[in-house]
Amino acid sequence: MTDNQTTLSKPMSVDDLCINAIRVLSMDAVQKADSGHPGTPMALAPLAYVLWGRHLRFNPANPGWLDRDRFVLSAGHASMLLYSVLYLTGYDLTLDDIKQFRQWESRTPGHPEYGHTAGVETTTGPLGQGFGNAVGMAVGEALLGTLFNRPDHQIIDHHTFFIASDGDMMEGVSHESASYAGHARLGKIIGFYDDNHITIEGNTSLTYSDDVQRRFEGYHWHVQRVDDANDLDAIDAAILAAKAEKERPSLIIVRSHIGFGSPHKHDTAEAHGSPLGVDEIKLTKQALGYPSLEPFYVAPDALAHWRNIGARGAPLESDWQKRYDAYKATNPDVAAELERRLRGDLLDGWEDLIPTFTAENGNVASRAASGVVLNAIAPRIPELVGGSADLSSSTNTIVTNAPSFGPDDHSGRNFHFGIREHGMGSIMNGMALHGGVIPYGATFLIFSDYMRPPIRLAAIMRLHVVYVYTHDSIGLGEDGPTHQPVEQLSTLRAVPNMTVIRPADASETAEAWRVTLKHRNGPVALALTRQKLGLIDRTKFAAASGLAHGAYVLADAPGGPPQVVLISSGSEVALILEAQQRLTKDGIRSRTVSMPSHELFAKETAEYRDSVLPHGVKRIAIEAAHPMSWYRWVGDDGVILGIERFGASAPYKEIYTHLGLTVDNLVETAKKLV
Ligand SMILES: Cc1ncc(C[n+]2csc(CCOP(=O)(O)OP(=O)(O)O)c2C)c(N)n1
């Protein structure tokens, strides 16, 4: 017997070898990295074995197969559970990758990252987000299935599985998403709640005594219990029953024991987020009766069995492909449309539908202009689907004469997310990840704060989602400081991969939608006004198409190069235009620059940027928001007229005056600078 062999009372079954392989890889990877979460993968190894082994439809050779079942590990800290299974079933992930857990540029980062590791469907880690993503994926499945399946051809027909931990359940976003899913009757969701009674601080009894079963029954979910996470047949039976339930989403509450198998860490918080320790790992492998103590050892029989499980995917997919080919032969146009949507290509000609605004339209709030544009382009962009968190009449985000997505109709493009901004953002991410749709979600800009976590994840994952944020400043007036955004524009602009666009008038709003729909590698936030805006006369000022550059010169004063540059975005562009006229009269040559998007401008060439903001000419920026994001653009000797306090409840013009956001102040400041 070698040092690494253990004494077995009886040979281990292939089932146990397969299950324990996950436990061993998880323990060893965390130990090698000297950081990570071994306990939950150890507890849930049997669940993973039953789910992947008997139920999940997936093909490691093609992780992107359209009709695969989706799996979301909402408890992203348990990433080694997922990485183990991806390696064992034969995805593009090697044992060496497992050994590189949590290392620089490895394919096994600390938490699962979408686009980074084959088979990872979404980035998780911030608890609760995966739950919402799973609901969004199920929305995508239901919507596309309803639109594209034909009576004899169910080509989109898959389940969305997720695993949620105590932390996921405590986070509010799980409430918002679960409530939405139950109401919308998303019957193809099958979630597992890992009921292990342990979080970081200790036993859940410290802080948590929800009756999760009744909670989810209250949401109209179908709820089952499995009392022993090691009972493979009970897990199997519960999944079968969940699949048989067509109307309600399912939750399977699985009583598990964190750190299962570890003599000293079993059922303790210590197993949650630290390596077990070399000695304890040895004891655990012995207690489990594992055939070797060698780190990362997977018995050949177990690997072969897991690979057989993975190999079932290819015939599953090719069977589906045959059905898809038959569908395509019978319904060539529908199939072509589906394929277009999945590729993310837009139909030709949609830009011809973007309306042109003229003086005859009168003064129009940019939120209203946005609604007009959305409705004009909607017929040619059917994949643009979305709605608001109960503010559609204020955010102008309903597509008129189109059905709503709801419990009785999964075909609708208008979504009613309810007053659930956080859930909305998280569900939108799931929809985008599912593919075939461009989701938009609307609320007041101030309430973007209620959906920060999914915004950040959309940016990390570079998802094409659109936020329509209206009531974008103190310009909303009487609702007062609780509703008036101040710091939101700067903080949204600070999110990497995010594009914020704040158009100055109806024409720029139309251009903003053009850019937004073409911008496929990250979220776009449109900041739109509640108050009406005048239309900038494009016969006198540059065309609104300049918006695509992020910033563009509207006009220079006559008679020579500018002495001062006035920069602004959104509603305050009107102020710089008026200031320019006054300065011209007073003999000061000024340039006006509309800067609707800092991010788009930052991507332009240095030559272009210098042509808009010439070196050596002093700059003044004005925006009814916190000045933080403007320092880069005005330079050391520039001035920013912004807001460094909360707003106030009053008619909006008065607030502007009290806070010094006026033409008078602009003119005075310019004169001082020149
Ligand atoms: C939003 C958010 N808050 C906090 C954390 C840090 N965190 C990671 S796991 C965890 C809780 C662990 O308990 P549980 O969810 O039951 O997971 P288990 O210990 O069973 O693996 C916390 C607070 C996080 N990942 N996300």
XYZ file of C-alpha atoms and ligand atoms in Angstrom:
700
model
C 0.000 0.000 0.000
C 1.367 3.442 -0.906
C 1.144 6.509 1.340
C -1.742 7.825 -0.676
C -3.969 4.778 -0.455
C -6.662 4.461 2.156
C -8.020 1.302 3.691
C -11.426 0.543 2.298
C -13.903 -1.547 4.219
C -15.636 -2.223 0.906
C -15.066 -0.977 -2.627
C -16.833 2.286 -3.271
C -19.734 2.284 -5.750
C -19.318 4.269 -8.947
C -22.034 6.609 -7.703
C -20.054 7.342 -4.566
C -16.802 7.652 -6.466
C -18.421 10.187 -8.773
C -19.935 12.172 -5.925
C -16.786 12.104 -3.847
C -14.740 13.227 -6.846
C -16.534 16.586 -6.587
C -15.834 16.730 -2.869
C -12.177 15.904 -3.353
C -11.598 18.332 -6.212
C -13.318 21.085 -4.239
C -11.362 20.450 -1.039
C -8.070 20.153 -2.883
C -8.548 23.164 -5.153
C -9.466 25.405 -2.228
C -6.540 24.052 -0.231
C -4.098 24.668 -3.073
C -5.414 28.190 -3.654
C -5.451 28.722 0.095
C -8.798 30.418 -0.352
C -12.315 29.552 -1.417
C -15.403 27.720 -0.246
C -15.182 23.949 0.038
C -18.131 23.205 2.325
C -21.073 23.743 0.031
C -19.680 21.830 -2.961
C -19.040 18.948 -0.550
C -22.617 19.104 0.699
C -24.238 19.408 -2.710
C -22.103 16.920 -4.620
C -24.918 14.309 -4.646
C -27.420 16.879 -5.902
C -25.063 17.838 -8.715
C -24.562 14.179 -9.548
C -28.285 13.525 -9.868
C -28.978 16.764 -11.708
C -26.232 16.409 -14.302
C -26.379 12.637 -14.377
C -30.087 12.128 -14.781
C -31.744 15.369 -15.809
C -29.812 18.276 -17.206
C -29.806 18.438 -21.002
C -26.421 19.833 -21.961
C -23.630 19.149 -24.399
C -20.087 19.867 -23.226
C -18.990 19.915 -26.879
C -21.355 22.807 -27.554
C -21.985 24.846 -24.410
C -24.074 27.293 -26.463
C -26.627 24.776 -27.773
C -29.826 26.794 -27.962
C -32.164 24.299 -26.328
C -29.872 23.234 -23.503
C -31.198 23.415 -19.996
C -29.796 26.408 -18.192
C -28.070 26.000 -14.860
C -27.313 28.927 -12.564
C -25.212 28.634 -9.442
C -26.692 31.544 -7.552
C -24.495 30.643 -4.583
C -21.492 31.629 -6.707
C -19.042 31.194 -3.837
C -19.584 27.443 -4.269
C -17.908 27.764 -7.676
C -15.838 24.611 -7.187
C -19.074 22.617 -7.396
C -19.634 23.954 -10.895
C -16.014 23.769 -12.025
C -15.764 20.182 -10.810
C -18.810 19.152 -12.788
C -17.715 21.048 -15.887
C -14.352 19.314 -15.803
C -15.773 15.890 -15.008
C -18.442 15.972 -17.716
C -15.921 17.040 -20.332
C -16.354 20.752 -20.957
C -13.311 22.659 -22.146
C -11.795 22.652 -18.672
C -8.868 20.498 -17.586
C -7.641 19.150 -14.299
C -4.825 21.681 -14.595
C -7.443 24.425 -14.794
C -8.925 23.077 -11.563
C -5.478 23.196 -10.004
C -5.258 26.853 -11.052
C -8.377 27.753 -9.066
C -8.428 31.473 -8.206
C -5.109 32.248 -9.945
C -4.346 35.109 -12.325
C -6.046 34.582 -15.697
C -7.064 31.020 -14.841
C -10.287 29.601 -16.239
C -11.424 28.903 -12.706
C -11.819 32.325 -11.078
C -13.053 32.665 -7.511
C -16.657 33.099 -8.605
C -18.114 31.865 -11.898
C -17.652 34.429 -14.659
C -19.752 34.440 -17.795
C -17.743 34.388 -21.013
C -14.693 33.198 -19.170
C -15.330 29.516 -18.562
C -17.179 27.194 -20.950
C -20.470 26.140 -19.392
C -20.811 29.084 -17.026
C -24.141 30.685 -17.924
C -23.861 33.825 -15.829
C -21.563 35.620 -13.446
C -22.574 35.003 -9.860
C -21.164 35.828 -6.461
C -23.227 38.761 -5.256
C -25.880 36.692 -3.524
C -29.375 36.742 -4.962
C -28.344 37.811 -8.475
C -28.276 34.307 -9.897
C -31.789 33.763 -8.639
C -32.989 36.768 -10.616
C -30.938 35.734 -13.650
C -32.557 32.302 -13.602
C -35.991 33.930 -13.624
C -34.885 36.085 -16.554
C -33.613 33.062 -18.465
C -36.952 31.367 -17.909
C -38.657 34.510 -19.201
C -36.487 34.274 -22.313
C -37.383 30.624 -22.784
C -41.093 31.239 -22.318
C -41.125 34.252 -24.638
C -39.092 32.721 -27.458
C -40.870 29.378 -27.107
C -44.251 31.024 -27.408
C -43.200 33.110 -30.388
C -41.146 30.583 -32.309
C -42.391 27.066 -31.519
C -44.932 25.658 -33.916
C -47.600 23.090 -33.025
C -45.545 20.137 -34.229
C -42.172 21.664 -33.453
C -41.171 22.428 -29.895
C -37.692 23.651 -30.664
C -37.376 25.871 -27.612
C -38.368 23.768 -24.666
C -35.902 23.694 -21.800
C -35.747 24.111 -18.068
C -33.834 26.618 -15.994
C -32.269 25.134 -12.868
C -30.640 27.070 -10.072
C -29.050 26.481 -6.699
C -29.636 29.111 -4.043
C -28.157 29.270 -0.577
C -29.367 30.872 2.648
C -27.694 34.079 1.540
C -29.581 34.075 -1.767
C -32.814 33.579 0.098
C -32.138 36.370 2.562
C -31.294 38.896 -0.148
C -34.297 40.966 -1.183
C -33.789 40.390 -4.882
C -34.812 36.755 -4.396
C -38.141 38.016 -3.120
C -38.662 40.326 -6.087
C -37.674 37.703 -8.634
C -39.594 34.859 -6.987
C -42.687 36.991 -6.690
C -42.468 37.899 -10.374
C -41.804 34.300 -11.454
C -44.728 32.919 -9.458
C -47.069 35.542 -10.820
C -45.936 35.102 -14.405
C -46.307 31.317 -14.114
C -42.807 30.459 -15.205
C -43.327 26.745 -14.760
C -39.993 25.657 -16.181
C -37.923 27.018 -13.328
C -36.604 24.363 -10.980
C -34.652 25.803 -8.075
C -32.861 24.108 -5.213
C -32.575 25.783 -1.864
C -29.515 24.536 -0.039
C -30.957 24.443 3.453
C -27.757 23.838 5.422
C -28.488 26.111 8.392
C -25.025 27.678 8.131
C -23.805 31.076 6.975
C -20.544 32.865 7.662
C -21.368 34.032 11.161
C -22.611 30.652 12.268
C -25.979 28.968 12.500
C -28.814 30.593 10.579
C -30.778 30.625 13.848
C -28.774 33.770 14.646
C -30.784 35.733 12.157
C -33.083 33.660 10.002
C -36.239 31.785 10.840
C -38.307 32.186 7.684
C -40.651 29.408 6.775
C -39.221 29.125 3.281
C -41.795 26.569 2.190
C -44.725 28.810 3.079
C -42.910 31.843 1.720
C -42.614 30.247 -1.708
C -46.082 28.744 -1.585
C -47.229 32.290 -1.001
C -45.527 33.257 -4.245
C -47.475 30.489 -6.023
C -44.469 28.207 -6.331
C -44.610 24.435 -6.175
C -42.502 23.486 -3.156
C -41.048 20.130 -2.163
C -38.641 18.983 0.493
C -35.789 16.535 0.385
C -34.684 15.748 3.917
C -31.314 14.269 3.044
C -29.038 15.729 0.396
C -27.380 12.311 0.087
C -30.602 10.581 -0.898
C -30.144 10.346 -4.660
C -33.517 8.814 -5.359
C -35.351 11.415 -3.306
C -33.613 14.195 -5.242
C -34.418 12.428 -8.484
C -38.084 12.025 -7.548
C -38.346 15.664 -6.576
C -36.878 16.794 -9.905
C -39.290 14.514 -11.762
C -42.216 15.988 -9.849
C -40.937 19.498 -10.503
C -40.746 18.782 -14.223
C -44.294 17.425 -14.166
C -45.481 20.721 -12.715
C -46.075 22.867 -15.790
C -47.688 25.991 -14.372
C -45.787 26.914 -11.245
C -42.053 27.405 -10.758
C -40.616 24.755 -8.460
C -38.468 25.029 -5.391
C -36.884 21.951 -3.877
C -35.712 22.551 -0.339
C -32.765 20.249 0.254
C -31.527 19.724 3.796
C -27.792 19.434 3.472
C -24.748 19.477 5.732
C -21.977 21.909 4.877
C -18.561 20.240 4.732
C -20.166 16.820 4.490
C -17.681 14.074 5.258
C -15.242 16.224 7.180
C -14.892 14.802 10.703
C -14.291 18.194 12.324
C -15.759 20.785 9.940
C -19.046 19.082 9.008
C -21.979 21.407 9.821
C -19.728 24.268 10.872
C -19.282 27.760 9.477
C -15.559 27.002 9.220
C -16.323 24.799 6.228
C -17.920 27.734 4.439
C -15.067 29.951 3.370
C -11.661 28.548 4.286
C -9.544 25.598 3.285
C -10.162 22.586 5.462
C -6.443 22.143 6.120
C -4.178 19.376 4.876
C -4.757 17.136 7.877
C -8.519 17.534 7.831
C -8.624 16.796 4.102
C -6.754 13.582 4.749
C -9.174 12.644 7.513
C -12.106 13.515 5.276
C -10.894 11.373 2.409
C -10.399 8.532 4.852
C -13.808 9.047 6.404
C -15.390 9.044 2.970
C -13.464 5.868 2.159
C -11.937 7.554 -0.868
C -9.411 5.315 -2.645
C -6.545 7.795 -2.637
C -5.159 10.639 -0.591
C -3.343 12.049 -3.582
C -4.505 15.606 -4.210
C -6.897 15.979 -7.152
C -7.185 12.237 -7.557
C -10.197 11.141 -9.584
C -10.678 7.399 -9.927
C -10.561 6.364 -13.599
C -13.947 4.662 -13.245
C -15.487 7.827 -11.889
C -14.014 9.983 -14.617
C -15.194 7.518 -17.242
C -18.684 7.535 -15.776
C -18.818 11.319 -15.658
C -17.524 11.541 -19.216
C -20.250 9.114 -20.298
C -22.780 11.434 -18.745
C -21.271 14.310 -20.697
C -21.180 12.253 -23.877
C -24.955 11.841 -23.799
C -25.169 15.489 -24.756
C -24.044 15.079 -28.358
C -26.852 12.688 -29.338
C -29.327 14.813 -27.393
C -28.280 17.824 -29.374
C -28.192 16.008 -32.695
C -31.677 14.663 -32.044
C -32.757 18.229 -31.364
C -30.876 19.404 -34.459
C -32.874 16.969 -36.596
C -36.069 18.324 -35.121
C -34.803 21.827 -35.690
C -33.938 21.061 -39.308
C -37.455 19.733 -39.868
C -38.854 22.865 -38.238
C -36.665 25.014 -40.422
C -37.706 23.157 -43.562
C -41.377 23.663 -42.739
C -41.024 27.208 -41.394
C -38.029 28.745 -43.156
C -38.968 32.352 -42.472
C -39.664 31.818 -38.801
C -36.428 29.924 -38.357
C -34.470 32.611 -40.192
C -35.983 35.236 -37.935
C -35.114 33.233 -34.824
C -31.550 32.765 -36.009
C -31.228 36.468 -36.754
C -32.392 37.324 -33.279
C -30.008 34.861 -31.683
C -27.105 36.276 -33.679
C -28.026 39.723 -32.433
C -28.289 41.211 -35.928
C -30.862 43.926 -36.444
C -33.302 43.832 -39.368
C -32.300 46.060 -42.255
C -34.222 49.267 -42.561
C -34.979 49.840 -38.891
C -33.039 53.076 -38.916
C -35.334 54.429 -41.629
C -38.091 54.339 -39.030
C -36.289 56.652 -36.606
C -38.438 59.790 -36.635
C -37.205 63.300 -37.334
C -38.389 65.983 -34.965
C -39.228 69.471 -36.224
C -40.253 72.746 -34.635
C -43.828 71.726 -35.295
C -43.493 69.093 -32.588
C -43.145 71.972 -30.119
C -41.210 71.543 -26.917
C -40.876 67.876 -26.032
C -39.484 66.211 -22.914
C -36.762 63.746 -23.851
C -38.737 60.976 -22.094
C -41.645 61.728 -24.449
C -39.378 61.855 -27.500
C -37.950 58.520 -26.405
C -41.432 57.023 -26.285
C -42.104 58.271 -29.818
C -38.837 56.803 -31.098
C -39.395 53.500 -29.302
C -42.831 53.140 -30.832
C -41.603 54.111 -34.281
C -38.813 51.524 -34.377
C -40.577 48.794 -32.382
C -42.277 47.099 -35.354
C -38.910 46.487 -37.008
C -37.103 45.543 -33.795
C -39.376 42.880 -32.333
C -36.561 41.617 -30.125
C -36.594 44.891 -28.212
C -38.766 43.880 -25.266
C -39.166 45.440 -21.888
C -41.079 47.690 -19.632
C -40.779 49.450 -16.359
C -40.990 49.082 -12.630
C -44.568 50.374 -12.568
C -43.742 53.690 -14.191
C -44.539 53.110 -17.830
C -46.795 56.134 -18.156
C -44.015 58.346 -16.775
C -41.133 56.688 -18.576
C -42.996 56.324 -21.901
C -41.876 52.759 -22.360
C -45.011 50.962 -23.504
C -45.180 49.816 -27.104
C -48.744 50.638 -28.001
C -51.014 47.982 -29.455
C -48.628 45.228 -28.427
C -49.500 42.535 -25.904
C -48.096 42.316 -22.402
C -46.035 39.422 -21.073
C -47.957 37.937 -18.171
C -49.359 34.796 -16.583
C -51.760 34.079 -19.425
C -49.670 35.248 -22.325
C -45.970 34.648 -22.676
C -45.827 36.225 -26.125
C -46.013 39.880 -25.115
C -43.207 42.378 -25.584
C -44.463 44.800 -22.939
C -43.242 43.826 -19.499
C -44.718 44.866 -16.189
C -41.920 44.253 -13.734
C -43.885 45.683 -10.830
C -42.253 47.892 -8.222
C -39.207 45.664 -8.211
C -36.289 47.614 -9.691
C -33.679 45.226 -8.341
C -35.556 42.202 -9.639
C -36.098 43.968 -12.961
C -32.373 44.515 -13.456
C -31.517 40.979 -12.515
C -34.280 39.489 -14.675
C -33.168 41.656 -17.615
C -29.669 40.197 -17.291
C -31.107 36.680 -17.412
C -33.164 37.562 -20.482
C -30.123 38.950 -22.281
C -28.083 35.896 -21.315
C -30.754 33.585 -22.654
C -30.454 35.348 -26.001
C -32.846 36.411 -28.719
C -34.022 39.568 -26.979
C -32.716 43.044 -26.194
C -34.289 43.829 -22.840
C -35.005 47.354 -21.674
C -36.128 48.398 -18.235
C -37.301 51.768 -17.071
C -37.665 53.731 -13.889
C -36.776 57.167 -12.547
C -33.033 57.809 -12.638
C -33.002 58.115 -8.853
C -34.191 54.526 -8.521
C -31.273 53.216 -10.532
C -29.844 53.067 -7.013
C -32.332 50.286 -6.291
C -30.852 48.157 -9.068
C -27.139 48.811 -8.791
C -26.031 45.186 -8.350
C -27.497 43.942 -11.642
C -26.332 47.078 -13.461
C -22.821 46.287 -12.350
C -23.131 42.666 -13.399
C -24.573 43.623 -16.793
C -21.469 45.764 -17.234
C -19.101 43.020 -16.076
C -20.770 40.594 -18.500
C -21.055 43.236 -21.253
C -24.719 42.450 -21.760
C -26.782 44.368 -24.266
C -29.454 45.720 -21.949
C -30.972 49.180 -22.003
C -31.966 51.280 -19.024
C -34.465 54.040 -19.698
C -34.000 56.420 -16.785
C -36.288 59.415 -16.771
C -36.798 62.333 -14.383
C -33.073 62.753 -14.658
C -32.389 65.825 -12.493
C -33.716 68.581 -10.250
C -35.630 69.407 -13.416
C -38.337 67.045 -12.209
C -39.300 69.759 -9.764
C -41.805 69.453 -6.969
C -41.215 65.807 -6.007
C -38.169 67.133 -4.202
C -34.790 65.861 -3.041
C -35.810 62.225 -2.535
C -36.638 61.976 -6.219
C -34.012 64.299 -7.681
C -30.844 62.496 -8.767
C -27.592 64.262 -7.948
C -24.802 61.704 -7.761
C -26.379 59.091 -10.052
C -24.969 60.325 -13.366
C -21.393 60.474 -12.125
C -21.604 57.123 -10.405
C -23.176 55.413 -13.412
C -20.447 56.915 -15.591
C -17.910 55.406 -13.214
C -19.092 51.854 -13.938
C -16.623 50.239 -16.379
C -18.218 49.053 -19.672
C -21.294 51.229 -19.057
C -22.449 53.859 -21.560
C -24.555 56.713 -20.247
C -26.307 58.947 -22.781
C -28.083 62.137 -21.755
C -29.588 63.711 -24.868
C -30.180 67.446 -25.133
C -33.355 67.476 -27.191
C -35.717 65.252 -29.180
C -33.288 64.977 -32.101
C -30.486 63.779 -29.846
C -32.915 61.378 -28.197
C -33.581 59.776 -31.566
C -29.828 59.499 -32.163
C -29.383 58.078 -28.676
C -31.679 55.166 -29.521
C -29.793 54.598 -32.774
C -26.511 54.324 -30.898
C -28.075 52.256 -28.113
C -29.375 49.549 -30.406
C -26.110 49.256 -32.282
C -24.064 49.162 -29.090
C -23.848 45.461 -28.403
C -21.107 45.067 -25.865
C -22.405 46.524 -22.666
C -25.353 48.181 -21.023
C -26.594 51.614 -22.065
C -28.375 53.992 -19.696
C -30.470 56.738 -21.243
C -30.975 59.718 -18.935
C -34.104 61.548 -19.979
C -35.965 64.580 -18.737
C -39.353 64.897 -17.200
C -39.534 68.575 -18.224
C -40.046 69.755 -21.765
C -37.036 70.768 -23.828
C -36.843 73.105 -26.784
C -35.742 71.639 -30.091
C -32.244 72.751 -31.071
C -32.466 74.355 -34.503
C -30.196 72.166 -36.586
C -30.111 74.673 -39.424
C -28.120 76.898 -37.065
C -26.376 74.224 -35.014
C -24.593 71.001 -35.914
C -26.564 67.860 -36.684
C -27.654 65.645 -33.800
C -25.848 62.714 -35.417
C -22.785 64.118 -33.665
C -24.130 62.341 -30.593
C -22.504 59.145 -31.818
C -19.129 60.751 -31.044
C -20.173 61.344 -27.464
C -19.540 65.087 -27.794
C -19.637 67.478 -30.718
C -19.378 71.170 -31.430
C -22.808 72.732 -31.708
C -21.502 76.138 -32.828
C -18.703 78.634 -32.492
C -19.268 82.331 -32.076
C -18.414 84.297 -35.242
C -15.230 86.254 -35.703
C -12.385 83.935 -34.781
C -11.341 81.022 -32.614
C -13.194 80.505 -29.333
C -11.961 82.154 -26.146
C -13.990 79.807 -23.975
C -15.746 76.454 -24.472
C -19.115 75.823 -22.871
C -19.889 72.126 -22.441
C -23.063 70.503 -21.280
C -25.436 67.579 -21.543
C -29.187 67.088 -21.578
C -31.455 69.836 -20.413
C -28.575 72.204 -19.590
C -27.470 72.416 -23.232
C -30.219 75.019 -23.644
C -28.423 77.140 -21.037
C -25.081 77.116 -22.859
C -26.779 78.023 -26.125
C -28.381 81.058 -24.527
C -25.147 81.978 -22.753
C -23.312 81.806 -26.071
C -25.685 84.365 -27.581
C -25.208 86.699 -24.654
C -21.428 86.316 -24.713
C -21.360 86.995 -28.449
C -23.275 90.213 -27.870
C -20.745 91.131 -25.204
C -17.870 90.496 -27.588
C -16.709 87.180 -26.171
C -16.264 84.313 -28.613
C -17.508 81.045 -27.117
C -17.939 77.534 -28.444
C -20.864 75.347 -27.399
C -20.306 71.615 -27.070
C -23.022 69.091 -26.468
C -21.585 66.136 -24.553
C -24.361 63.555 -24.177
C -21.980 60.671 -23.475
C -18.638 60.876 -21.721
C -17.913 57.228 -22.498
C -18.481 57.523 -26.247
C -16.352 60.662 -26.352
C -13.573 58.981 -24.399
C -13.431 56.271 -27.076
C -12.841 58.810 -29.868
C -9.368 59.500 -31.229
C -7.232 62.103 -29.525
C -7.452 64.168 -32.731
C -11.217 64.223 -32.625
C -11.303 65.032 -28.937
C -8.812 67.860 -29.425
C -10.883 69.195 -32.298
C -13.879 69.492 -29.979
C -12.038 70.633 -26.871
C -8.991 72.537 -28.177
C -5.945 72.798 -25.945
C -5.343 76.138 -24.317
C -8.955 77.283 -24.366
C -10.652 77.448 -20.982
C -13.729 75.335 -20.469
C -16.894 75.580 -18.436
C -19.141 72.584 -17.947
C -22.661 72.786 -16.617
C -24.842 69.867 -15.627
C -27.646 69.625 -13.076
C -25.820 66.874 -11.238
C -22.762 66.198 -9.131
C -19.666 67.582 -10.916
C -17.442 64.575 -10.208
C -17.462 63.101 -13.707
C -16.674 66.431 -15.398
C -13.223 67.204 -14.002
C -11.573 65.145 -16.714
C -13.191 67.254 -19.404
C -12.723 70.786 -18.073
C -9.098 70.408 -17.003
C -7.325 72.091 -14.098
C -8.227 75.629 -15.059
C -11.827 74.912 -16.021
C -14.988 75.495 -14.035
C -17.913 73.169 -13.412
C -21.342 74.424 -12.514
C -22.948 71.431 -10.863
C -24.723 70.407 -7.685
C -22.983 69.302 -4.522
C -26.022 69.164 -2.259
C -29.432 67.506 -2.448
C -32.180 69.196 -4.424
C -35.377 70.750 -3.164
C -39.098 70.602 -3.615
C -40.207 73.544 -5.743
C -41.093 74.431 -9.318
C -38.008 73.378 -11.236
C -37.050 76.748 -12.676
C -36.800 78.117 -9.158
C -34.539 75.274 -8.078
C -32.227 75.926 -11.012
C -32.005 79.595 -10.014
C -31.360 78.854 -6.340
C -28.604 76.382 -7.209
C -26.898 78.748 -9.615
C -27.539 76.738 -12.749
C -28.371 79.801 -14.790
C -27.387 81.613 -17.937
C -26.371 84.609 -15.796
C -23.960 82.472 -13.832
C -22.552 80.936 -17.012
C -21.973 84.346 -18.593
C -20.408 85.750 -15.453
C -18.144 82.724 -15.052
C -17.080 82.894 -18.692
C -16.208 86.571 -18.387
C -14.102 85.888 -15.308
C -12.275 83.060 -17.071
C -11.500 84.844 -20.330
C -24.711 40.399 -1.748
C -23.663 39.628 -1.015
N -23.436 39.901 0.282
C -22.489 39.248 0.953
C -21.719 38.301 0.347
C -20.590 37.612 1.110
N -21.009 36.213 1.379
C -20.579 35.210 0.615
S -21.306 33.759 1.027
C -22.181 34.486 2.272
C -23.181 33.738 3.087
C -22.887 32.324 3.253
O -23.999 31.620 3.680
P -24.885 30.787 2.682
O -25.468 31.666 1.684
O -25.812 29.971 3.485
O -23.844 29.878 1.939
P -23.164 28.568 2.507
O -22.410 28.954 3.730
O -24.245 27.614 2.802
O -22.291 28.136 1.397
C -21.888 35.837 2.339
C -22.473 36.756 3.355
C -21.987 38.039 -1.017
N -21.303 37.135 -1.714
N -22.975 38.687 -1.650
